Amino acid sequence: MSTKVEKDQVSGTDTTGHEWDGIKELNTPLPSWWVYVFWITVIWSVGYWVVYPSWPTANDYLKGMFGTTNRTELHETMASVAAERAPYMERLAALDVSEIANDSELLNFSMAGGKAVFADNCAPCHGTGGSGNPGFPSLQDDAWLWGGTLEAINETLHVGVRWDANEDTRFNDMPAFGRDELLERDQIEDVVQYVLSFTDRATDAAAADRGAVVFEENCASCHGDDAKGVQDLGAPNLTDAIWLYGGSKETITETVMNSRRGVMPAWEGRLDEETIKMLTVYVHSLGGGQ
């Protein structure tokens, strides 16, 4: 490699004196506009360090001349929003959910707020708009395990379902008839056939007849003699086409064998009372509220 500085014969530009394998590097200065922009950005960054919070120190950080951060701006914005919402929140606090539903102004406010709260807290399980997911009920139909009235929804939101941290939680476990050896395998097959017969899907009439006895002795106390469910116990209707975990023979057999234990958090203490009321009104409006 040579370092001889000379003028390039083609471009007339000086070389840097560097040459590799016969290739010479031209000494082409950066455009003036680029240099100016570069120094402007340097000066701007120094000014930014002075005006806004920037460099960390041993125990803190430089606060800047304005003493402001995105965090303080967020707090100010949230405080402004809270001040605007305060009159509505005070009215929500003074009314029960049925009264809110009958107040058009508060209803609109609650629907907007409840939709946002639902998206943040409920949609991951219940789906966007409450459409439901396997193991997580749809909120758009009229199949409510614990009741779909405004009052029932409000109660469920407060205490949750099988949420052990809340002593008042909705609680009623289905036995694992197979795993805990409460029924023999053939009894489980019979009762599954009986359950399938409610929707004309049984494939063994004799087994379904035997399953009727098994159902009466083991299942009717929760699901009802007519198998239409008991909301006070959170026991679902077995005679419709709505199945939380699936209604195939295999899925029903799995449910009878090993039970299911879906859990919903108690939002009492996690959300304030006014927010729970808004969420109640929104969930009730999704289409399945009773």
PDB file of C-alpha atoms in Angstrom:
ATOM      1  CA  MET A   1       0.000   0.000   0.000  1.00  0.00           C
ATOM      2  CA  SER A   2       1.398   3.408  -0.993  1.00  0.00           C
ATOM      3  CA  THR A   3       0.646   6.752   0.681  1.00  0.00           C
ATOM      4  CA  LYS A   4       1.680   9.112  -2.081  1.00  0.00           C
ATOM      5  CA  VAL A   5      -0.703  12.067  -2.458  1.00  0.00           C
ATOM      6  CA  GLU A   6      -1.302  12.998  -6.098  1.00  0.00           C
ATOM      7  CA  LYS A   7      -4.002  14.408  -8.364  1.00  0.00           C
ATOM      8  CA  ASP A   8      -6.337  11.932 -10.034  1.00  0.00           C
ATOM      9  CA  GLN A   9      -5.948  12.296 -13.796  1.00  0.00           C
ATOM     10  CA  VAL A  10      -9.621  11.531 -14.563  1.00  0.00           C
ATOM     11  CA  SER A  11     -11.488  13.650 -11.965  1.00  0.00           C
ATOM     12  CA  GLY A  12      -8.791  16.160 -11.151  1.00  0.00           C
ATOM     13  CA  THR A  13      -9.353  15.487  -7.433  1.00  0.00           C
ATOM     14  CA  ASP A  14      -6.516  14.964  -5.000  1.00  0.00           C
ATOM     15  CA  THR A  15      -6.113  11.450  -3.679  1.00  0.00           C
ATOM     16  CA  THR A  16      -5.748  10.619  -0.017  1.00  0.00           C
ATOM     17  CA  GLY A  17      -2.463   8.940  -0.697  1.00  0.00           C
ATOM     18  CA  HIS A  18      -3.951   5.527  -0.013  1.00  0.00           C
ATOM     19  CA  GLU A  19      -3.740   2.888  -2.692  1.00  0.00           C
ATOM     20  CA  TRP A  20      -4.778  -0.766  -2.560  1.00  0.00           C
ATOM     21  CA  ASP A  21      -4.028  -3.090  -5.451  1.00  0.00           C
ATOM     22  CA  GLY A  22      -3.865  -0.180  -7.827  1.00  0.00           C
ATOM     23  CA  ILE A  23      -7.086   1.393  -6.591  1.00  0.00           C
ATOM     24  CA  LYS A  24      -6.586   4.956  -5.349  1.00  0.00           C
ATOM     25  CA  GLU A  25      -8.912   6.691  -2.834  1.00  0.00           C
ATOM     26  CA  LEU A  26     -10.097  10.177  -3.781  1.00  0.00           C
ATOM     27  CA  ASN A  27     -10.097  12.865  -1.151  1.00  0.00           C
ATOM     28  CA  THR A  28     -13.640  14.104  -1.748  1.00  0.00           C
ATOM     29  CA  PRO A  29     -14.905  16.486   0.970  1.00  0.00           C
ATOM     30  CA  LEU A  30     -18.428  16.120   2.323  1.00  0.00           C
ATOM     31  CA  PRO A  31     -21.004  18.506   0.809  1.00  0.00           C
ATOM     32  CA  SER A  32     -21.215  21.801   2.648  1.00  0.00           C
ATOM     33  CA  TRP A  33     -24.928  21.405   3.342  1.00  0.00           C
ATOM     34  CA  TRP A  34     -24.262  18.050   5.034  1.00  0.00           C
ATOM     35  CA  VAL A  35     -21.539  19.552   7.236  1.00  0.00           C
ATOM     36  CA  TYR A  36     -23.836  22.430   8.235  1.00  0.00           C
ATOM     37  CA  VAL A  37     -26.665  20.050   9.106  1.00  0.00           C
ATOM     38  CA  PHE A  38     -24.273  17.906  11.122  1.00  0.00           C
ATOM     39  CA  TRP A  39     -23.103  20.799  13.271  1.00  0.00           C
ATOM     40  CA  ILE A  40     -26.649  22.064  13.690  1.00  0.00           C
ATOM     41  CA  THR A  41     -27.686  18.661  15.069  1.00  0.00           C
ATOM     42  CA  VAL A  42     -24.700  18.692  17.417  1.00  0.00           C
ATOM     43  CA  ILE A  43     -25.639  22.135  18.717  1.00  0.00           C
ATOM     44  CA  TRP A  44     -29.313  21.062  18.968  1.00  0.00           C
ATOM     45  CA  SER A  45     -28.402  17.980  20.997  1.00  0.00           C
ATOM     46  CA  VAL A  46     -26.304  20.035  23.417  1.00  0.00           C
ATOM     47  CA  GLY A  47     -29.219  22.440  23.824  1.00  0.00           C
ATOM     48  CA  TYR A  48     -31.590  19.495  24.364  1.00  0.00           C
ATOM     49  CA  TRP A  49     -29.324  18.162  27.132  1.00  0.00           C
ATOM     50  CA  VAL A  50     -29.486  21.556  28.839  1.00  0.00           C
ATOM     51  CA  VAL A  51     -33.226  22.115  28.499  1.00  0.00           C
ATOM     52  CA  TYR A  52     -34.586  18.595  29.098  1.00  0.00           C
ATOM     53  CA  PRO A  53     -33.654  15.789  31.510  1.00  0.00           C
ATOM     54  CA  SER A  54     -30.654  13.963  30.135  1.00  0.00           C
ATOM     55  CA  TRP A  55     -27.499  12.568  31.667  1.00  0.00           C
ATOM     56  CA  PRO A  56     -27.592  10.294  34.720  1.00  0.00           C
ATOM     57  CA  THR A  57     -25.562  11.251  37.761  1.00  0.00           C
ATOM     58  CA  ALA A  58     -24.338   9.124  40.654  1.00  0.00           C
ATOM     59  CA  ASN A  59     -27.692   9.200  42.475  1.00  0.00           C
ATOM     60  CA  ASP A  60     -30.074  11.046  40.165  1.00  0.00           C
ATOM     61  CA  TYR A  61     -30.131  12.650  36.715  1.00  0.00           C
ATOM     62  CA  LEU A  62     -29.865  16.135  35.230  1.00  0.00           C
ATOM     63  CA  LYS A  63     -33.355  17.623  35.477  1.00  0.00           C
ATOM     64  CA  GLY A  64     -32.939  20.211  32.700  1.00  0.00           C
ATOM     65  CA  MET A  65     -34.064  23.835  32.688  1.00  0.00           C
ATOM     66  CA  PHE A  66     -37.740  22.919  32.115  1.00  0.00           C
ATOM     67  CA  GLY A  67     -37.769  20.196  34.755  1.00  0.00           C
ATOM     68  CA  THR A  68     -40.296  18.199  32.777  1.00  0.00           C
ATOM     69  CA  THR A  69     -40.484  14.559  31.679  1.00  0.00           C
ATOM     70  CA  ASN A  70     -42.901  12.386  29.731  1.00  0.00           C
ATOM     71  CA  ARG A  71     -43.966  10.947  33.061  1.00  0.00           C
ATOM     72  CA  THR A  72     -44.950  14.320  34.499  1.00  0.00           C
ATOM     73  CA  GLU A  73     -46.731  15.199  31.258  1.00  0.00           C
ATOM     74  CA  LEU A  74     -48.649  11.920  31.470  1.00  0.00           C
ATOM     75  CA  HIS A  75     -49.642  12.599  35.081  1.00  0.00           C
ATOM     76  CA  GLU A  76     -50.828  16.069  34.115  1.00  0.00           C
ATOM     77  CA  THR A  77     -52.860  14.668  31.218  1.00  0.00           C
ATOM     78  CA  MET A  78     -54.390  11.949  33.387  1.00  0.00           C
ATOM     79  CA  ALA A  79     -55.244  14.490  36.071  1.00  0.00           C
ATOM     80  CA  SER A  80     -56.968  16.647  33.461  1.00  0.00           C
ATOM     81  CA  VAL A  81     -58.958  13.661  32.172  1.00  0.00           C
ATOM     82  CA  ALA A  82     -59.909  12.677  35.723  1.00  0.00           C
ATOM     83  CA  ALA A  83     -61.144  16.199  36.392  1.00  0.00           C
ATOM     84  CA  GLU A  84     -63.346  16.083  33.281  1.00  0.00           C
ATOM     85  CA  ARG A  85     -64.736  12.680  34.274  1.00  0.00           C
ATOM     86  CA  ALA A  86     -65.261  13.537  37.942  1.00  0.00           C
ATOM     87  CA  PRO A  87     -68.904  14.735  37.643  1.00  0.00           C
ATOM     88  CA  TYR A  88     -69.871  11.520  35.818  1.00  0.00           C
ATOM     89  CA  MET A  89     -67.968   9.330  38.265  1.00  0.00           C
ATOM     90  CA  GLU A  90     -69.736  11.002  41.185  1.00  0.00           C
ATOM     91  CA  ARG A  91     -73.093  10.255  39.587  1.00  0.00           C
ATOM     92  CA  LEU A  92     -72.042   6.669  38.914  1.00  0.00           C
ATOM     93  CA  ALA A  93     -71.079   6.256  42.556  1.00  0.00           C
ATOM     94  CA  ALA A  94     -74.508   7.402  43.690  1.00  0.00           C
ATOM     95  CA  LEU A  95     -76.553   5.088  41.449  1.00  0.00           C
ATOM     96  CA  ASP A  96     -76.902   1.335  41.122  1.00  0.00           C
ATOM     97  CA  VAL A  97     -76.420  -0.378  37.767  1.00  0.00           C
ATOM     98  CA  SER A  98     -80.117  -0.520  36.874  1.00  0.00           C
ATOM     99  CA  GLU A  99     -80.468   3.234  37.433  1.00  0.00           C
ATOM    100  CA  ILE A 100     -77.385   3.875  35.292  1.00  0.00           C
ATOM    101  CA  ALA A 101     -78.904   1.877  32.446  1.00  0.00           C
ATOM    102  CA  ASN A 102     -81.983   4.118  32.567  1.00  0.00           C
ATOM    103  CA  ASP A 103     -79.987   7.356  32.401  1.00  0.00           C
ATOM    104  CA  SER A 104     -79.129   7.990  28.736  1.00  0.00           C
ATOM    105  CA  GLU A 105     -76.236  10.354  29.468  1.00  0.00           C
ATOM    106  CA  LEU A 106     -74.630   8.063  32.032  1.00  0.00           C
ATOM    107  CA  LEU A 107     -75.351   5.052  29.852  1.00  0.00           C
ATOM    108  CA  ASN A 108     -73.381   6.534  26.950  1.00  0.00           C
ATOM    109  CA  PHE A 109     -70.542   7.466  29.291  1.00  0.00           C
ATOM    110  CA  SER A 110     -70.514   3.986  30.829  1.00  0.00           C
ATOM    111  CA  MET A 111     -70.596   2.262  27.456  1.00  0.00           C
ATOM    112  CA  ALA A 112     -67.533   4.181  26.266  1.00  0.00           C
ATOM    113  CA  GLY A 113     -65.640   3.659  29.505  1.00  0.00           C
ATOM    114  CA  GLY A 114     -66.717   0.042  29.862  1.00  0.00           C
ATOM    115  CA  LYS A 115     -65.568  -0.778  26.333  1.00  0.00           C
ATOM    116  CA  ALA A 116     -62.075   0.515  27.091  1.00  0.00           C
ATOM    117  CA  VAL A 117     -61.918  -1.338  30.411  1.00  0.00           C
ATOM    118  CA  PHE A 118     -63.134  -4.540  28.749  1.00  0.00           C
ATOM    119  CA  ALA A 119     -60.428  -4.304  26.076  1.00  0.00           C
ATOM    120  CA  ASP A 120     -57.736  -3.886  28.740  1.00  0.00           C
ATOM    121  CA  ASN A 121     -58.898  -6.523  31.208  1.00  0.00           C
ATOM    122  CA  CYS A 122     -61.425  -8.969  29.720  1.00  0.00           C
ATOM    123  CA  ALA A 123     -60.827  -9.325  25.983  1.00  0.00           C
ATOM    124  CA  PRO A 124     -57.706 -11.545  26.362  1.00  0.00           C
ATOM    125  CA  CYS A 125     -60.001 -14.313  27.678  1.00  0.00           C
ATOM    126  CA  HIS A 126     -63.486 -13.471  26.429  1.00  0.00           C
ATOM    127  CA  GLY A 127     -62.374 -12.229  23.026  1.00  0.00           C
ATOM    128  CA  THR A 128     -62.893  -8.909  21.308  1.00  0.00           C
ATOM    129  CA  GLY A 129     -66.471  -7.824  21.800  1.00  0.00           C
ATOM    130  CA  GLY A 130     -67.094 -10.753  24.156  1.00  0.00           C
ATOM    131  CA  SER A 131     -67.246 -13.372  21.403  1.00  0.00           C
ATOM    132  CA  GLY A 132     -65.675 -15.970  23.689  1.00  0.00           C
ATOM    133  CA  ASN A 133     -62.913 -18.564  23.349  1.00  0.00           C
ATOM    134  CA  PRO A 134     -62.712 -22.275  24.213  1.00  0.00           C
ATOM    135  CA  GLY A 135     -63.016 -22.441  27.980  1.00  0.00           C
ATOM    136  CA  PHE A 136     -64.024 -18.778  28.206  1.00  0.00           C
ATOM    137  CA  PRO A 137     -67.734 -18.086  27.699  1.00  0.00           C
ATOM    138  CA  SER A 138     -69.200 -15.903  25.020  1.00  0.00           C
ATOM    139  CA  LEU A 139     -70.928 -12.845  26.422  1.00  0.00           C
ATOM    140  CA  GLN A 140     -72.998 -12.372  23.279  1.00  0.00           C
ATOM    141  CA  ASP A 141     -75.485 -15.198  23.797  1.00  0.00           C
ATOM    142  CA  ASP A 142     -78.078 -15.862  26.490  1.00  0.00           C
ATOM    143  CA  ALA A 143     -76.281 -18.791  28.148  1.00  0.00           C
ATOM    144  CA  TRP A 144     -75.207 -17.294  31.471  1.00  0.00           C
ATOM    145  CA  LEU A 145     -73.764 -19.726  33.995  1.00  0.00           C
ATOM    146  CA  TRP A 146     -74.274 -17.384  36.938  1.00  0.00           C
ATOM    147  CA  GLY A 147     -77.007 -15.131  35.545  1.00  0.00           C
ATOM    148  CA  GLY A 148     -77.022 -12.384  32.945  1.00  0.00           C
ATOM    149  CA  THR A 149     -78.974  -9.624  34.675  1.00  0.00           C
ATOM    150  CA  LEU A 150     -77.197  -6.372  35.449  1.00  0.00           C
ATOM    151  CA  GLU A 151     -77.125  -7.310  39.123  1.00  0.00           C
ATOM    152  CA  ALA A 152     -75.800 -10.826  38.480  1.00  0.00           C
ATOM    153  CA  ILE A 153     -73.074  -9.588  36.127  1.00  0.00           C
ATOM    154  CA  ASN A 154     -72.071  -6.941  38.646  1.00  0.00           C
ATOM    155  CA  GLU A 155     -71.813  -9.560  41.376  1.00  0.00           C
ATOM    156  CA  THR A 156     -69.726 -11.878  39.210  1.00  0.00           C
ATOM    157  CA  LEU A 157     -67.349  -9.047  38.357  1.00  0.00           C
ATOM    158  CA  HIS A 158     -66.954  -8.250  42.036  1.00  0.00           C
ATOM    159  CA  VAL A 159     -66.273 -11.733  43.380  1.00  0.00           C
ATOM    160  CA  GLY A 160     -65.019 -13.677  40.355  1.00  0.00           C
ATOM    161  CA  VAL A 161     -65.487 -17.361  39.679  1.00  0.00           C
ATOM    162  CA  ARG A 162     -63.501 -19.876  41.726  1.00  0.00           C
ATOM    163  CA  TRP A 163     -61.189 -17.040  42.693  1.00  0.00           C
ATOM    164  CA  ASP A 164     -59.823 -18.405  45.940  1.00  0.00           C
ATOM    165  CA  ALA A 165     -58.549 -15.016  47.118  1.00  0.00           C
ATOM    166  CA  ASN A 166     -62.141 -13.789  47.453  1.00  0.00           C
ATOM    167  CA  GLU A 167     -64.164 -15.550  50.117  1.00  0.00           C
ATOM    168  CA  ASP A 168     -67.439 -14.657  48.388  1.00  0.00           C
ATOM    169  CA  THR A 169     -66.393 -15.929  44.962  1.00  0.00           C
ATOM    170  CA  ARG A 170     -68.769 -17.859  42.708  1.00  0.00           C
ATOM    171  CA  PHE A 171     -67.898 -21.432  43.529  1.00  0.00           C
ATOM    172  CA  ASN A 172     -69.201 -24.838  42.529  1.00  0.00           C
ATOM    173  CA  ASP A 173     -66.869 -27.535  41.219  1.00  0.00           C
ATOM    174  CA  MET A 174     -67.988 -30.400  39.050  1.00  0.00           C
ATOM    175  CA  PRO A 175     -66.620 -33.718  40.362  1.00  0.00           C
ATOM    176  CA  ALA A 176     -64.009 -35.560  38.314  1.00  0.00           C
ATOM    177  CA  PHE A 177     -66.108 -38.712  38.052  1.00  0.00           C
ATOM    178  CA  GLY A 178     -63.435 -40.748  36.319  1.00  0.00           C
ATOM    179  CA  ARG A 179     -60.224 -39.461  37.823  1.00  0.00           C
ATOM    180  CA  ASP A 180     -61.597 -39.716  41.350  1.00  0.00           C
ATOM    181  CA  GLU A 181     -63.198 -43.098  40.618  1.00  0.00           C
ATOM    182  CA  LEU A 182     -66.699 -41.927  41.438  1.00  0.00           C
ATOM    183  CA  LEU A 183     -68.099 -43.722  38.395  1.00  0.00           C
ATOM    184  CA  GLU A 184     -66.977 -46.733  36.413  1.00  0.00           C
ATOM    185  CA  ARG A 185     -65.841 -46.267  32.837  1.00  0.00           C
ATOM    186  CA  ASP A 186     -68.975 -47.876  31.427  1.00  0.00           C
ATOM    187  CA  GLN A 187     -71.163 -45.617  33.575  1.00  0.00           C
ATOM    188  CA  ILE A 188     -69.359 -42.591  32.161  1.00  0.00           C
ATOM    189  CA  GLU A 189     -69.893 -43.839  28.620  1.00  0.00           C
ATOM    190  CA  ASP A 190     -73.584 -44.350  29.379  1.00  0.00           C
ATOM    191  CA  VAL A 191     -74.113 -40.900  30.871  1.00  0.00           C
ATOM    192  CA  VAL A 192     -72.288 -39.301  27.946  1.00  0.00           C
ATOM    193  CA  GLN A 193     -74.693 -41.049  25.582  1.00  0.00           C
ATOM    194  CA  TYR A 194     -77.574 -39.745  27.669  1.00  0.00           C
ATOM    195  CA  VAL A 195     -76.250 -36.184  27.467  1.00  0.00           C
ATOM    196  CA  LEU A 196     -75.810 -36.533  23.709  1.00  0.00           C
ATOM    197  CA  SER A 197     -79.424 -37.696  23.468  1.00  0.00           C
ATOM    198  CA  PHE A 198     -80.614 -34.225  24.569  1.00  0.00           C
ATOM    199  CA  THR A 199     -79.642 -32.973  21.116  1.00  0.00           C
ATOM    200  CA  ASP A 200     -80.447 -36.194  19.244  1.00  0.00           C
ATOM    201  CA  ARG A 201     -76.806 -37.198  18.877  1.00  0.00           C
ATOM    202  CA  ALA A 202     -76.747 -40.427  20.903  1.00  0.00           C
ATOM    203  CA  THR A 203     -75.407 -43.419  18.993  1.00  0.00           C
ATOM    204  CA  ASP A 204     -76.388 -46.082  21.521  1.00  0.00           C
ATOM    205  CA  ALA A 205     -79.995 -45.907  22.725  1.00  0.00           C
ATOM    206  CA  ALA A 206     -79.557 -48.652  25.326  1.00  0.00           C
ATOM    207  CA  ALA A 207     -76.538 -46.884  26.810  1.00  0.00           C
ATOM    208  CA  ALA A 208     -78.485 -43.610  26.886  1.00  0.00           C
ATOM    209  CA  ASP A 209     -81.280 -45.314  28.816  1.00  0.00           C
ATOM    210  CA  ARG A 210     -78.795 -46.603  31.381  1.00  0.00           C
ATOM    211  CA  GLY A 211     -77.149 -43.167  31.453  1.00  0.00           C
ATOM    212  CA  ALA A 212     -80.448 -41.576  32.484  1.00  0.00           C
ATOM    213  CA  VAL A 213     -80.198 -43.384  35.819  1.00  0.00           C
ATOM    214  CA  VAL A 214     -76.555 -42.358  36.246  1.00  0.00           C
ATOM    215  CA  PHE A 215     -77.489 -38.763  35.456  1.00  0.00           C
ATOM    216  CA  GLU A 216     -80.349 -38.718  37.941  1.00  0.00           C
ATOM    217  CA  GLU A 217     -78.147 -40.074  40.724  1.00  0.00           C
ATOM    218  CA  ASN A 218     -75.038 -37.987  40.060  1.00  0.00           C
ATOM    219  CA  CYS A 219     -75.739 -34.966  37.845  1.00  0.00           C
ATOM    220  CA  ALA A 220     -79.332 -33.799  38.260  1.00  0.00           C
ATOM    221  CA  SER A 221     -78.669 -32.180  41.631  1.00  0.00           C
ATOM    222  CA  CYS A 222     -76.653 -29.467  39.839  1.00  0.00           C
ATOM    223  CA  HIS A 223     -77.812 -29.535  36.226  1.00  0.00           C
ATOM    224  CA  GLY A 224     -81.476 -30.063  37.113  1.00  0.00           C
ATOM    225  CA  ASP A 225     -83.802 -32.963  36.431  1.00  0.00           C
ATOM    226  CA  ASP A 226     -84.405 -31.566  32.947  1.00  0.00           C
ATOM    227  CA  ALA A 227     -80.648 -30.887  32.433  1.00  0.00           C
ATOM    228  CA  LYS A 228     -81.361 -27.238  31.683  1.00  0.00           C
ATOM    229  CA  GLY A 229     -78.909 -26.029  34.292  1.00  0.00           C
ATOM    230  CA  VAL A 230     -79.144 -24.169  37.571  1.00  0.00           C
ATOM    231  CA  GLN A 231     -77.739 -20.635  37.561  1.00  0.00           C
ATOM    232  CA  ASP A 232     -77.480 -20.433  41.345  1.00  0.00           C
ATOM    233  CA  LEU A 233     -74.909 -23.235  41.093  1.00  0.00           C
ATOM    234  CA  GLY A 234     -73.247 -22.126  37.881  1.00  0.00           C
ATOM    235  CA  ALA A 235     -74.294 -25.407  36.251  1.00  0.00           C
ATOM    236  CA  PRO A 236     -74.773 -25.088  32.476  1.00  0.00           C
ATOM    237  CA  ASN A 237     -77.719 -26.106  30.373  1.00  0.00           C
ATOM    238  CA  LEU A 238     -76.881 -29.401  28.646  1.00  0.00           C
ATOM    239  CA  THR A 239     -79.799 -29.378  26.239  1.00  0.00           C
ATOM    240  CA  ASP A 240     -78.740 -26.544  23.933  1.00  0.00           C
ATOM    241  CA  ALA A 241     -75.926 -26.235  21.398  1.00  0.00           C
ATOM    242  CA  ILE A 242     -73.752 -23.956  23.541  1.00  0.00           C
ATOM    243  CA  TRP A 243     -70.725 -25.749  24.981  1.00  0.00           C
ATOM    244  CA  LEU A 244     -68.001 -23.963  26.880  1.00  0.00           C
ATOM    245  CA  TYR A 245     -65.357 -26.628  26.302  1.00  0.00           C
ATOM    246  CA  GLY A 246     -66.912 -28.350  23.287  1.00  0.00           C
ATOM    247  CA  GLY A 247     -69.886 -30.649  22.798  1.00  0.00           C
ATOM    248  CA  SER A 248     -68.389 -33.599  20.970  1.00  0.00           C
ATOM    249  CA  LYS A 249     -68.570 -37.075  22.483  1.00  0.00           C
ATOM    250  CA  GLU A 250     -64.828 -36.998  23.179  1.00  0.00           C
ATOM    251  CA  THR A 251     -64.924 -33.589  24.837  1.00  0.00           C
ATOM    252  CA  ILE A 252     -67.935 -34.401  26.997  1.00  0.00           C
ATOM    253  CA  THR A 253     -66.261 -37.642  28.061  1.00  0.00           C
ATOM    254  CA  GLU A 254     -63.138 -35.693  29.040  1.00  0.00           C
ATOM    255  CA  THR A 255     -65.256 -33.267  31.037  1.00  0.00           C
ATOM    256  CA  VAL A 256     -67.040 -36.047  32.925  1.00  0.00           C
ATOM    257  CA  MET A 257     -63.790 -37.920  33.492  1.00  0.00           C
ATOM    258  CA  ASN A 258     -61.616 -35.066  34.735  1.00  0.00           C
ATOM    259  CA  SER A 259     -63.965 -32.123  35.334  1.00  0.00           C
ATOM    260  CA  ARG A 260     -63.277 -28.526  34.400  1.00  0.00           C
ATOM    261  CA  ARG A 261     -62.302 -25.678  36.692  1.00  0.00           C
ATOM    262  CA  GLY A 262     -62.440 -22.385  34.856  1.00  0.00           C
ATOM    263  CA  VAL A 263     -61.323 -19.377  36.888  1.00  0.00           C
ATOM    264  CA  MET A 264     -62.213 -15.716  36.550  1.00  0.00           C
ATOM    265  CA  PRO A 265     -60.490 -13.055  38.685  1.00  0.00           C
ATOM    266  CA  ALA A 266     -62.446 -11.029  41.196  1.00  0.00           C
ATOM    267  CA  TRP A 267     -62.225  -7.427  40.033  1.00  0.00           C
ATOM    268  CA  GLU A 268     -63.247  -6.041  43.407  1.00  0.00           C
ATOM    269  CA  GLY A 269     -60.203  -4.185  44.698  1.00  0.00           C
ATOM    270  CA  ARG A 270     -58.528  -4.341  41.299  1.00  0.00           C
ATOM    271  CA  LEU A 271     -60.965  -1.916  39.683  1.00  0.00           C
ATOM    272  CA  ASP A 272     -62.835   0.837  41.518  1.00  0.00           C
ATOM    273  CA  GLU A 273     -66.589   0.582  42.039  1.00  0.00           C
ATOM    274  CA  GLU A 274     -67.475   3.101  39.371  1.00  0.00           C
ATOM    275  CA  THR A 275     -65.344   1.295  36.784  1.00  0.00           C
ATOM    276  CA  ILE A 276     -66.979  -2.040  37.649  1.00  0.00           C
ATOM    277  CA  LYS A 277     -70.382  -0.438  37.124  1.00  0.00           C
ATOM    278  CA  MET A 278     -69.327   0.823  33.686  1.00  0.00           C
ATOM    279  CA  LEU A 279     -67.981  -2.614  32.827  1.00  0.00           C
ATOM    280  CA  THR A 280     -71.227  -4.207  34.006  1.00  0.00           C
ATOM    281  CA  VAL A 281     -73.305  -1.996  31.742  1.00  0.00           C
ATOM    282  CA  TYR A 282     -71.030  -2.644  28.762  1.00  0.00           C
ATOM    283  CA  VAL A 283     -70.989  -6.443  29.218  1.00  0.00           C
ATOM    284  CA  HIS A 284     -74.769  -6.453  29.621  1.00  0.00           C
ATOM    285  CA  SER A 285     -75.099  -4.613  26.314  1.00  0.00           C
ATOM    286  CA  LEU A 286     -73.095  -7.136  24.290  1.00  0.00           C
ATOM    287  CA  GLY A 287     -76.198  -9.064  23.356  1.00  0.00           C
ATOM    288  CA  GLY A 288     -76.641 -11.731  25.960  1.00  0.00           C
ATOM    289  CA  GLY A 289     -77.680  -9.667  28.965  1.00  0.00           C
ATOM    290  CA  GLN A 290     -80.924 -10.774  30.544  1.00  0.00           C
TER     291      GLN A 290
END
